[in-house]
CSV table of C-alpha atoms and ligand atoms in Angstrom, one decimal:
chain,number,residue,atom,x,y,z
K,27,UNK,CA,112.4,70.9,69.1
K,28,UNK,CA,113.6,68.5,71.4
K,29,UNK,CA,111.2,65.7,72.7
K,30,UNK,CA,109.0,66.4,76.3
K,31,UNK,CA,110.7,63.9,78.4
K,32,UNK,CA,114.0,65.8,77.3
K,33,UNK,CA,112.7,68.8,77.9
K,34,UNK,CA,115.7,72.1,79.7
K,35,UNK,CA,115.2,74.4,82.5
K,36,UNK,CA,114.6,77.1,80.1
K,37,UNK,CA,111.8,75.7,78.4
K,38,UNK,CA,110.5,74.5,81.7
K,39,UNK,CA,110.4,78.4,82.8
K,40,UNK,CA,108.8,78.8,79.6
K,41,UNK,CA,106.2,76.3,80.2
K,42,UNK,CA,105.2,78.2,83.7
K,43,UNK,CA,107.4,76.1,85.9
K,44,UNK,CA,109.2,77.5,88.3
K,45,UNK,CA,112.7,76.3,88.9
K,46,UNK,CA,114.7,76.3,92.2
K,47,UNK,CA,117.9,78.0,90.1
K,48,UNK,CA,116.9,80.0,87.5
K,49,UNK,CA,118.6,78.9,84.5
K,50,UNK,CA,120.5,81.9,83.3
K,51,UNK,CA,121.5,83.2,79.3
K,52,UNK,CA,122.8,86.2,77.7
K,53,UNK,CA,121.4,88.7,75.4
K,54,UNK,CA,124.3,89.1,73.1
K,55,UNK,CA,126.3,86.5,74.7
K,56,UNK,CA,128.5,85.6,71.6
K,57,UNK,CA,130.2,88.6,71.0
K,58,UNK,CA,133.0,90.7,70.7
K,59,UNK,CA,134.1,90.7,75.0
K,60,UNK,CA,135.2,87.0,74.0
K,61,UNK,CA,137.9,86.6,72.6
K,62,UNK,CA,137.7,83.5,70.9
K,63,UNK,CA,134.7,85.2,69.1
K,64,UNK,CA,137.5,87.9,68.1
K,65,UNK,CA,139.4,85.3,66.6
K,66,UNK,CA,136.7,84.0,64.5
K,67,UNK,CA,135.2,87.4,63.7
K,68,UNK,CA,138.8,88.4,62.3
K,69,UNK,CA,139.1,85.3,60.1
K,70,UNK,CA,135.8,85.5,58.6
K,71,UNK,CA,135.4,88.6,56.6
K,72,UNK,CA,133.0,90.9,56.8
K,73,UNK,CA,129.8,90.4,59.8
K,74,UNK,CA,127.0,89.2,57.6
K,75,UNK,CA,129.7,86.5,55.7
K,76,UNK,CA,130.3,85.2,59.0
K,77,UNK,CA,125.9,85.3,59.8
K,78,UNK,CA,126.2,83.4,56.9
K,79,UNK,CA,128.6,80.7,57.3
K,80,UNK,CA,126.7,77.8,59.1
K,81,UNK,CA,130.2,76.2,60.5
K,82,UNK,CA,131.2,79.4,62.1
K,83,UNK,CA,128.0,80.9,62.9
K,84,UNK,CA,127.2,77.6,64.4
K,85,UNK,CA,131.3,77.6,65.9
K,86,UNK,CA,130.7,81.0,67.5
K,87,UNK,CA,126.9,80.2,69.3
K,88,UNK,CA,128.5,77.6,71.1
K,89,UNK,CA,131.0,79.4,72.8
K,90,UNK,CA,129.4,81.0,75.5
K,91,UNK,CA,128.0,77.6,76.4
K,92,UNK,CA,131.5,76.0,76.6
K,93,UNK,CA,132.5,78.8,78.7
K,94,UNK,CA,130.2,79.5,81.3
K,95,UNK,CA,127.8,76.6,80.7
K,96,UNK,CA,124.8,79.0,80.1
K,97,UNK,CA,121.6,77.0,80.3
K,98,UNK,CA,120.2,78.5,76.6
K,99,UNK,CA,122.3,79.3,73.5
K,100,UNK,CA,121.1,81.7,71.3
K,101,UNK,CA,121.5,81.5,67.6
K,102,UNK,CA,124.6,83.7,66.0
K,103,UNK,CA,122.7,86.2,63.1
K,104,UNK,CA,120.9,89.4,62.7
K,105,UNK,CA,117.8,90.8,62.9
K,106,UNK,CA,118.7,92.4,60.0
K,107,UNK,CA,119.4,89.2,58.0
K,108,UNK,CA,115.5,89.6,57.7
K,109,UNK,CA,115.8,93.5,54.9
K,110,UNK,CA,118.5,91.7,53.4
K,111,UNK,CA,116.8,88.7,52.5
K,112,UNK,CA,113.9,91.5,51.0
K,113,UNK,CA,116.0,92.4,48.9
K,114,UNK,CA,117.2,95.4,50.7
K,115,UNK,CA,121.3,96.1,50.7
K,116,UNK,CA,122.5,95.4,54.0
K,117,UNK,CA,126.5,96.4,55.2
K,118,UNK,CA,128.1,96.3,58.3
K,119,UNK,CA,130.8,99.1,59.0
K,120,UNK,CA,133.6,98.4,61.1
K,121,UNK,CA,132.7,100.2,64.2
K,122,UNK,CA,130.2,102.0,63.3
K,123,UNK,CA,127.2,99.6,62.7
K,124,UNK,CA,124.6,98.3,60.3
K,125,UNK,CA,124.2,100.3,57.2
K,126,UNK,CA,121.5,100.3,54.7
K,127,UNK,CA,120.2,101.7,51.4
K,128,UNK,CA,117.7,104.0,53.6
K,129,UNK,CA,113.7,103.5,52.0
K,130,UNK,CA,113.2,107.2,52.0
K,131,UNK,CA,109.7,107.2,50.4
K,132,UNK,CA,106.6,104.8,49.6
K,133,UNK,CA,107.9,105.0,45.9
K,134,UNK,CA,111.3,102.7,48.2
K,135,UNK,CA,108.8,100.7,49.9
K,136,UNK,CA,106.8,99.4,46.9
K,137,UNK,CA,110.3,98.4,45.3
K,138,UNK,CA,111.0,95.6,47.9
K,139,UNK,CA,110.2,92.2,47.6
K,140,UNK,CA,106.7,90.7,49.1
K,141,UNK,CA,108.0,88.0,50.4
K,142,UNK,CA,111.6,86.6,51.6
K,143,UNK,CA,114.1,84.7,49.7
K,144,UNK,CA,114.3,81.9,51.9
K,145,UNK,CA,116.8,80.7,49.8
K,146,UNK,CA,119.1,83.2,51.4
K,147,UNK,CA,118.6,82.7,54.8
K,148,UNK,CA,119.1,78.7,54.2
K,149,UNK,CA,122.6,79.0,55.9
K,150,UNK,CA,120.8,80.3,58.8
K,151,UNK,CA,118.5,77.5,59.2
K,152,UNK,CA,121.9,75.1,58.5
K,153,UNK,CA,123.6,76.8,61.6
K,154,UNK,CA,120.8,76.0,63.8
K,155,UNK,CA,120.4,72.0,62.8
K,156,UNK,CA,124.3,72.2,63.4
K,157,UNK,CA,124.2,73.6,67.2
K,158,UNK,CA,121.1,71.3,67.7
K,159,UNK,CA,123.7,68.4,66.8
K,160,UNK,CA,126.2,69.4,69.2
K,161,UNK,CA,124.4,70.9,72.5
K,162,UNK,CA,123.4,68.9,75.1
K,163,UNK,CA,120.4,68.2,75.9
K,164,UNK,CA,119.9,70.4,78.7
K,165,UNK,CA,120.7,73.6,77.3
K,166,UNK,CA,117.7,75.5,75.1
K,167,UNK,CA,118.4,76.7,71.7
K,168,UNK,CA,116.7,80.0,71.2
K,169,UNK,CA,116.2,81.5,67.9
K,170,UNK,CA,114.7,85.1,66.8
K,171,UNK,CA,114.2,88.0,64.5
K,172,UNK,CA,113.6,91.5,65.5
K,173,UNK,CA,110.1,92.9,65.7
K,174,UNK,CA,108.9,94.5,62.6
K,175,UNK,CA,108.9,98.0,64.1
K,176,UNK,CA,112.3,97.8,65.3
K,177,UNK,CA,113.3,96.5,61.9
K,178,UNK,CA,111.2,99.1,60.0
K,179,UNK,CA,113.3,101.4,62.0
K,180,UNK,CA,116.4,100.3,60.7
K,181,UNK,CA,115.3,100.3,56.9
K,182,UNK,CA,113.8,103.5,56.9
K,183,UNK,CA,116.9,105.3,58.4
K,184,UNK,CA,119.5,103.2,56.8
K,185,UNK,CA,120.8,102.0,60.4
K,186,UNK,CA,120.6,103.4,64.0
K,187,UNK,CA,119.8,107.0,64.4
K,188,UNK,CA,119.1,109.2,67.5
K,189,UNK,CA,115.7,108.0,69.1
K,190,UNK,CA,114.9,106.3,65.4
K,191,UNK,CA,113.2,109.9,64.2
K,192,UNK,CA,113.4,108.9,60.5
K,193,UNK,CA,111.5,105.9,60.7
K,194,UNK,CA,108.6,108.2,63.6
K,195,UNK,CA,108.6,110.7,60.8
K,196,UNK,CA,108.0,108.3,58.1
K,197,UNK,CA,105.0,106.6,59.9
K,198,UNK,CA,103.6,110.1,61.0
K,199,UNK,CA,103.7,111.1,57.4
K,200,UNK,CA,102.7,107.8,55.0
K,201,UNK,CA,101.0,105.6,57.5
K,202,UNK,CA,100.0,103.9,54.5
K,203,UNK,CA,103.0,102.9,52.9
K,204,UNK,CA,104.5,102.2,56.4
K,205,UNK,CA,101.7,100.2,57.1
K,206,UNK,CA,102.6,98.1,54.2
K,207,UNK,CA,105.9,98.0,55.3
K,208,UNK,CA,104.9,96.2,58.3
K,209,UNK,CA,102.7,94.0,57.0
K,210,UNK,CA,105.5,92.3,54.8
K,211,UNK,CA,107.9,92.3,57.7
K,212,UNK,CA,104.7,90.3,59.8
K,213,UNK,CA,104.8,87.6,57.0
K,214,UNK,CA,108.4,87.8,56.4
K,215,UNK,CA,109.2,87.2,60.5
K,216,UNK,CA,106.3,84.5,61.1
K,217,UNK,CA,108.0,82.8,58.0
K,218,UNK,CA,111.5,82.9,59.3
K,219,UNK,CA,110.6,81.7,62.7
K,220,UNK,CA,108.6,78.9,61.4
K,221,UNK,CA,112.0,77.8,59.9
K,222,UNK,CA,113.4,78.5,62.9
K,223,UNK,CA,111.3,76.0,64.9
K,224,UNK,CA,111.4,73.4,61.7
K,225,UNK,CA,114.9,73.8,61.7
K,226,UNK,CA,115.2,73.1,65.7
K,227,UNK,CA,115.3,75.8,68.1
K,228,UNK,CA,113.2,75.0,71.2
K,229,UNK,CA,112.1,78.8,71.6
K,230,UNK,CA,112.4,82.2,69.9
K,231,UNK,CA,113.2,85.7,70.9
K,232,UNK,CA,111.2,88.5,69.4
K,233,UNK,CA,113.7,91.8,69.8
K,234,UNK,CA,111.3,95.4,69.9
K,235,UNK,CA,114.5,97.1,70.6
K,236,UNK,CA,112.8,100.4,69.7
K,237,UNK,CA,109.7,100.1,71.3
K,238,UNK,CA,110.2,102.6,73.6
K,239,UNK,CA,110.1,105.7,71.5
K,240,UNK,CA,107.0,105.4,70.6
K,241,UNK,CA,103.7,107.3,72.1
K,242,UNK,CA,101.2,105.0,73.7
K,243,UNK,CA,98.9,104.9,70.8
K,244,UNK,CA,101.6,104.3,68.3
K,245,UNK,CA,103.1,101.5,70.3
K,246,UNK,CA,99.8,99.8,69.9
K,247,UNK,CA,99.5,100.0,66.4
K,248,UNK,CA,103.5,99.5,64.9
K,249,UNK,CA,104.3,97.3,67.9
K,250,UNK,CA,101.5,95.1,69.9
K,251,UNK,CA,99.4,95.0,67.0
K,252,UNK,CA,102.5,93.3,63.8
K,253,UNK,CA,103.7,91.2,67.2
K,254,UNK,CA,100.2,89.7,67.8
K,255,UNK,CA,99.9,88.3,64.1
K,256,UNK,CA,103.2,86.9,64.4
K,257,UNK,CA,102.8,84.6,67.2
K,258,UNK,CA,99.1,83.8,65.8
K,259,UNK,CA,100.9,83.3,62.9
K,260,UNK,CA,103.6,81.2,64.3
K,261,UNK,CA,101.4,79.3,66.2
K,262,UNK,CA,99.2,78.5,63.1
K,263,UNK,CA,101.9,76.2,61.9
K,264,UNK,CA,103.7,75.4,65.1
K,265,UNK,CA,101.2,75.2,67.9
K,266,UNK,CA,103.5,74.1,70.9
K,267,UNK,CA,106.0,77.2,69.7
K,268,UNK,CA,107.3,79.0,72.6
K,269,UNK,CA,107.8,82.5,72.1
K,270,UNK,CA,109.4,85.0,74.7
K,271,UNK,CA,108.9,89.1,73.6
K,272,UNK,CA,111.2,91.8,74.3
K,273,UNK,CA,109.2,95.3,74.3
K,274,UNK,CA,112.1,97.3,75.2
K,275,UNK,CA,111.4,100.6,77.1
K,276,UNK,CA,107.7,100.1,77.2
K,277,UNK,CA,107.3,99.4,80.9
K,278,UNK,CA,103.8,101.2,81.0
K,279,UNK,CA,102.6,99.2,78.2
K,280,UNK,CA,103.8,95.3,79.3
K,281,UNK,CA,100.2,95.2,80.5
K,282,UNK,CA,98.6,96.0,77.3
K,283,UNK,CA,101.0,94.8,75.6
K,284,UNK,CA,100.7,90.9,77.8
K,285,UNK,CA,96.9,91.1,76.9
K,286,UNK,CA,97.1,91.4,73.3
K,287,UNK,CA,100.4,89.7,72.1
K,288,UNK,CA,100.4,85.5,72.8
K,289,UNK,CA,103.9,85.6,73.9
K,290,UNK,CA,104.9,82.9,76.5
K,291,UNK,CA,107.1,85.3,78.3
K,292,UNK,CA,108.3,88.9,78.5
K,293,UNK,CA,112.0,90.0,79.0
K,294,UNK,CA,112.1,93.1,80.7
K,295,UNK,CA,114.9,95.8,80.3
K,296,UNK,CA,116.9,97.3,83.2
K,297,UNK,CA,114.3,100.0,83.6
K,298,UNK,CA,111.4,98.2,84.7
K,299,UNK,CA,111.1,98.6,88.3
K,300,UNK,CA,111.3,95.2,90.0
K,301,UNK,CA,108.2,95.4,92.7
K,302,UNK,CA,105.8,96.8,89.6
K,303,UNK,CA,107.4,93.4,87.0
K,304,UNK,CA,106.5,90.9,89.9
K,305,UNK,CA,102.9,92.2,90.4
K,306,UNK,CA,101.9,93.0,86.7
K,307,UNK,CA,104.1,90.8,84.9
K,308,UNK,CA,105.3,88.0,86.7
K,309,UNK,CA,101.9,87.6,88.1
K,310,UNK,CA,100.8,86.7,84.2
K,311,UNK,CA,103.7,85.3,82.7
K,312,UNK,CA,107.1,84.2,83.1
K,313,UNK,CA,109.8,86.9,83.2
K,314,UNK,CA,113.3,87.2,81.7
K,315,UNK,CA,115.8,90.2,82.5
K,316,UNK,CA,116.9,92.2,83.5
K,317,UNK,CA,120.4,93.2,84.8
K,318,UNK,CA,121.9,96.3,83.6
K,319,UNK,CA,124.5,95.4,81.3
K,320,UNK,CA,126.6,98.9,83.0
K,321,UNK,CA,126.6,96.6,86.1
K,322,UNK,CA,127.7,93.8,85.0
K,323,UNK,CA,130.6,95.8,83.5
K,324,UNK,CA,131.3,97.3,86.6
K,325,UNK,CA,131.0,94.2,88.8
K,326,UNK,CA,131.8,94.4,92.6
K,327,UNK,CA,129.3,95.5,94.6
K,328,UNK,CA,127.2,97.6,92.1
K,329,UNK,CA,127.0,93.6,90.2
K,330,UNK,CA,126.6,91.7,93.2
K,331,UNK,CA,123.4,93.9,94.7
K,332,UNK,CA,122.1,94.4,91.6
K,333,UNK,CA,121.8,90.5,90.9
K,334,UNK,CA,120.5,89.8,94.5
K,335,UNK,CA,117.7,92.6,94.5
K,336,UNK,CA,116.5,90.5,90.7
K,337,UNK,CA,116.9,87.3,92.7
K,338,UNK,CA,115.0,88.1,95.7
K,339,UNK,CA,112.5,90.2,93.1
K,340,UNK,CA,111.9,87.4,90.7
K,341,UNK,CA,112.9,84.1,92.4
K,342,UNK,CA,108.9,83.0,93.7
K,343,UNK,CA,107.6,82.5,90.4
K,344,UNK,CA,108.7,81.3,87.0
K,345,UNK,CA,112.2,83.3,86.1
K,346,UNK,CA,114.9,83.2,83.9
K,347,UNK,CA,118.0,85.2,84.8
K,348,UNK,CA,119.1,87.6,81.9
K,349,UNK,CA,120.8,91.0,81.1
K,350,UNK,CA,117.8,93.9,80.7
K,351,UNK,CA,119.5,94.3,77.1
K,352,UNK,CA,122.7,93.2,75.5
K,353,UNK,CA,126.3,92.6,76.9
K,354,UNK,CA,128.6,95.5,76.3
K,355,UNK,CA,132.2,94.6,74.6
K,356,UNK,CA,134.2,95.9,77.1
K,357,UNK,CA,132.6,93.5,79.9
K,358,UNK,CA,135.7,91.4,81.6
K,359,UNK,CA,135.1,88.0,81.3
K,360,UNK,CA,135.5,87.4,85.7
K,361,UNK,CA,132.5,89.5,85.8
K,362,UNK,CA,130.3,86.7,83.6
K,363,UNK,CA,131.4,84.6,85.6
K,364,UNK,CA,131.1,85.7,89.1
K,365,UNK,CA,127.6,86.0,88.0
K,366,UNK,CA,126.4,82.9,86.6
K,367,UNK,CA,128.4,81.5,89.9
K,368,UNK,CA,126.1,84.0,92.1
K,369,UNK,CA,123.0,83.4,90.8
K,370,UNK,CA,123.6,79.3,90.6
K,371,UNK,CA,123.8,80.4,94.5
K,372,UNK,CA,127.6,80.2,95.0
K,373,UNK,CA,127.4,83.3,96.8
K,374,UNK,CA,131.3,84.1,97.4
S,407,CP3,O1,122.5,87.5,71.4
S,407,CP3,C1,123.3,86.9,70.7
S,407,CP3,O2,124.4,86.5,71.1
S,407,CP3,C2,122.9,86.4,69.3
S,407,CP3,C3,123.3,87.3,68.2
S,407,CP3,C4,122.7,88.6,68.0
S,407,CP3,C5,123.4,89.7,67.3
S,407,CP3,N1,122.5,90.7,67.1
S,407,CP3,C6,124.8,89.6,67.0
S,407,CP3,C7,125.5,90.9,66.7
S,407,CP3,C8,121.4,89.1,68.2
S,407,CP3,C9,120.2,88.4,68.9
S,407,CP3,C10,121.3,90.4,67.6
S,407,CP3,C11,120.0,91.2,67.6
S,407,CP3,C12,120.1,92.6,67.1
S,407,CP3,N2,120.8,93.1,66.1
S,407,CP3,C13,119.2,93.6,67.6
S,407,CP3,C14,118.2,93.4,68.7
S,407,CP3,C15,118.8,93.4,70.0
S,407,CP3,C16,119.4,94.7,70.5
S,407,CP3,O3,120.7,94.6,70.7
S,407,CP3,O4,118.8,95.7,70.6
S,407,CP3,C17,119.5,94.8,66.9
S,407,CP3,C18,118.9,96.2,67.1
S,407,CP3,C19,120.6,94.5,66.0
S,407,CP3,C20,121.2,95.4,64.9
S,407,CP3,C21,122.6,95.5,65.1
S,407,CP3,N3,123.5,94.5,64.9
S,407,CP3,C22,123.3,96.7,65.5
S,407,CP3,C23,122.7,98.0,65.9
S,407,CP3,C24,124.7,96.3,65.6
S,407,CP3,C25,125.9,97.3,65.8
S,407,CP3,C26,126.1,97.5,67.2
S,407,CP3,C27,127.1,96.6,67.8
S,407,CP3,O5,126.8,96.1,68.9
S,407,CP3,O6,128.1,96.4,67.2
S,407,CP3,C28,124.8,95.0,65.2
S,407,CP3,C29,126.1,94.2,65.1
S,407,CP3,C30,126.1,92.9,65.8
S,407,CP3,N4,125.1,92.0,66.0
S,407,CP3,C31,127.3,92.4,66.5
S,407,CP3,C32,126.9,91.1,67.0
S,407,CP3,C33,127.8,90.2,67.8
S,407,CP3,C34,128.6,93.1,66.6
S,407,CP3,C35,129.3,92.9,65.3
S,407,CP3,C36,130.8,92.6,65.4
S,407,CP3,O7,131.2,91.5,65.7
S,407,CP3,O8,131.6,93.5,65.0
């Protein structure tokens, strides 16, 4: 982490300060719409060699930032570095998407390891002390890892599935063993973070990417609940650690979910109504989000009202300007653009 006196506008927003321009990032803002991430990504072999290659990894997170000077870069990885480094065989298919050996049973889930092998997520921690070298000061660097349930989603199923139903079955079914599931993915994330921060990310990003197919009462217990004890957790070791959380599709719930869980801010997906976020959740903490990454596709007028209603919405309090989930692949790059342009108030 970067000393106080040098501290960026998006740790400022995280500290509760609200800033005239809200400093703007990307989810998924290295990726394959750029293409000099296509060049790398075809050089590199397969996804996770190139996750785990700290010069290109580190090569490929600053990208975005040369580009379209975003004000936070975020760490090039997985959250599903976290199952491999349990032990757990991780592949990712050309256009398909992450595949695993799917735990189909509690007989799968007592065969993985208890804790990680940090010796194989060591590039990762490489990758970050060599972006810290190279970007300015004012730009954040923002690590993460995916939220245990969302992760647990992807183990049990073997990679993404229609609503995650494998992984809702599984819980319904052994909440035992899927409660021990979750437990090692509490100490395996607090771990990895803690890395994060030693290894020199200002923040971290907590991805529930699922969240949002789970019933109220489940929610509490496989989502609020795993994501408390990882930011107690965090904070054990790091106490200044700034943590934003991404519920995703559990607009009801932010309030619960904002009383329980010590997260320094909440990114909000395109769903959440934008009156409702500044009363209940801006109102409590600072707010990322939350632009509909079909708009921003799009662009023209569908982009250019959609970013004003989220200024005009968000712009009183402490605010960071994001997409409500990741950045599509097909997204031209004039549209990034004319966006960061708009919201740094260039409004033509
Ligand atoms: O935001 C960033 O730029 C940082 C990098 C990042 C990636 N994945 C790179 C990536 C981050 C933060 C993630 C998080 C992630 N990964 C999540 C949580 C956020 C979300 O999107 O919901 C999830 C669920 C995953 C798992 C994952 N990784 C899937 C389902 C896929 C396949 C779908 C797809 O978009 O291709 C990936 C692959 C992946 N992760 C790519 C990138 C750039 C594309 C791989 C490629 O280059 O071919």
């Amino acid at each position: 982490m970067k000393d106080s006196s040098a501290v960026d506008p998006v740790s400022r927003v995280l500290g509760g300060a609200r800033q005239s321009i809200p400093p703007i990032w990307l989810m998924r803002q290295a990726g394959r719409y750029l293409p000099e991430y296509r060049a790398i990504r075809d050089k590199s072999g397969s996804f996770l060699d190139l996750c785990f290659n700290p010069k290109c990894a580190a090569e490929v997170t600053l990208q975005p930032i040369r580009r379209f000077g975003f004000d936070a870069a975020i760490l090039f990885s997985d959250i599903l570095v976290v199952p491999h480094a349990l032990g757990q065989h991780v592949n990712f298919e050309e256009g398909i998407g992450p595949k695993l050996d799917p735990l189909q049973d509690p007989a799968a889930i007592a065969r993985l390891r208890r804790d990680i092998d940090q010796a194989r997520l060591e590039p990762v921690y490489e990758a970050i002390e060599r972006v810290r070298s190279e970007l300015p000061a004012q730009v954040a660097l923002l690590g993460f890892c995916g939220a245990p349930w969302t992760v647990a989603t992807y183990m049990i199923a073997g990679g993404g599935s229609a609503d995650q139903l494998p992984a809702r079955l599984f819980a319904y079914r052994f909440p035992d063993a899927f409660g021990q599931l979750i437990d090692i993915l509490v100490e395996a994330s607090a771990g990895y973070l803690i890395r994060q921060f030693t290894a020199g990310v200002d923040a971290v990003q907590v991805f529930d990417s699922w969240a949002g197919v789970l019933p109220a009462a489940e929610f509490r217990r496989w989502c609020i609940e795993p994501c408390a004890r990882i930011a107690t957790a965090v904070r054990k070791k790091i106490p200044q650690a700034k943590i934003i959380g991404f519920p995703r599709g559990a607009a009801s719930e932010l309030g619960r979910y904002l009383d329980d869980v010590a997260v320094d801010a909440i990114s909000l997906d395109w769903t959440v109504e934008l009156g409702f976020a500044r009363e209940h959740v801006q109102s409590r903490r600072p707010v990322q989000g939350n632009l509909d990454p079909l708009a921003l596709l799009v662009g023209g007028t569908a982009l250019d009202r959609s970013i004003d209603a989220i200024l005009e919405a968000f712009s009183s309090g402490p605010f960071i300007f994001n997409l409500g989930h990741g950045i599509l692949p097909e997204t031209p790059i004039a549209h990034v653009e004319r966006l960061v342009t708009r919201v740094r108030g260039a409004h033509n």
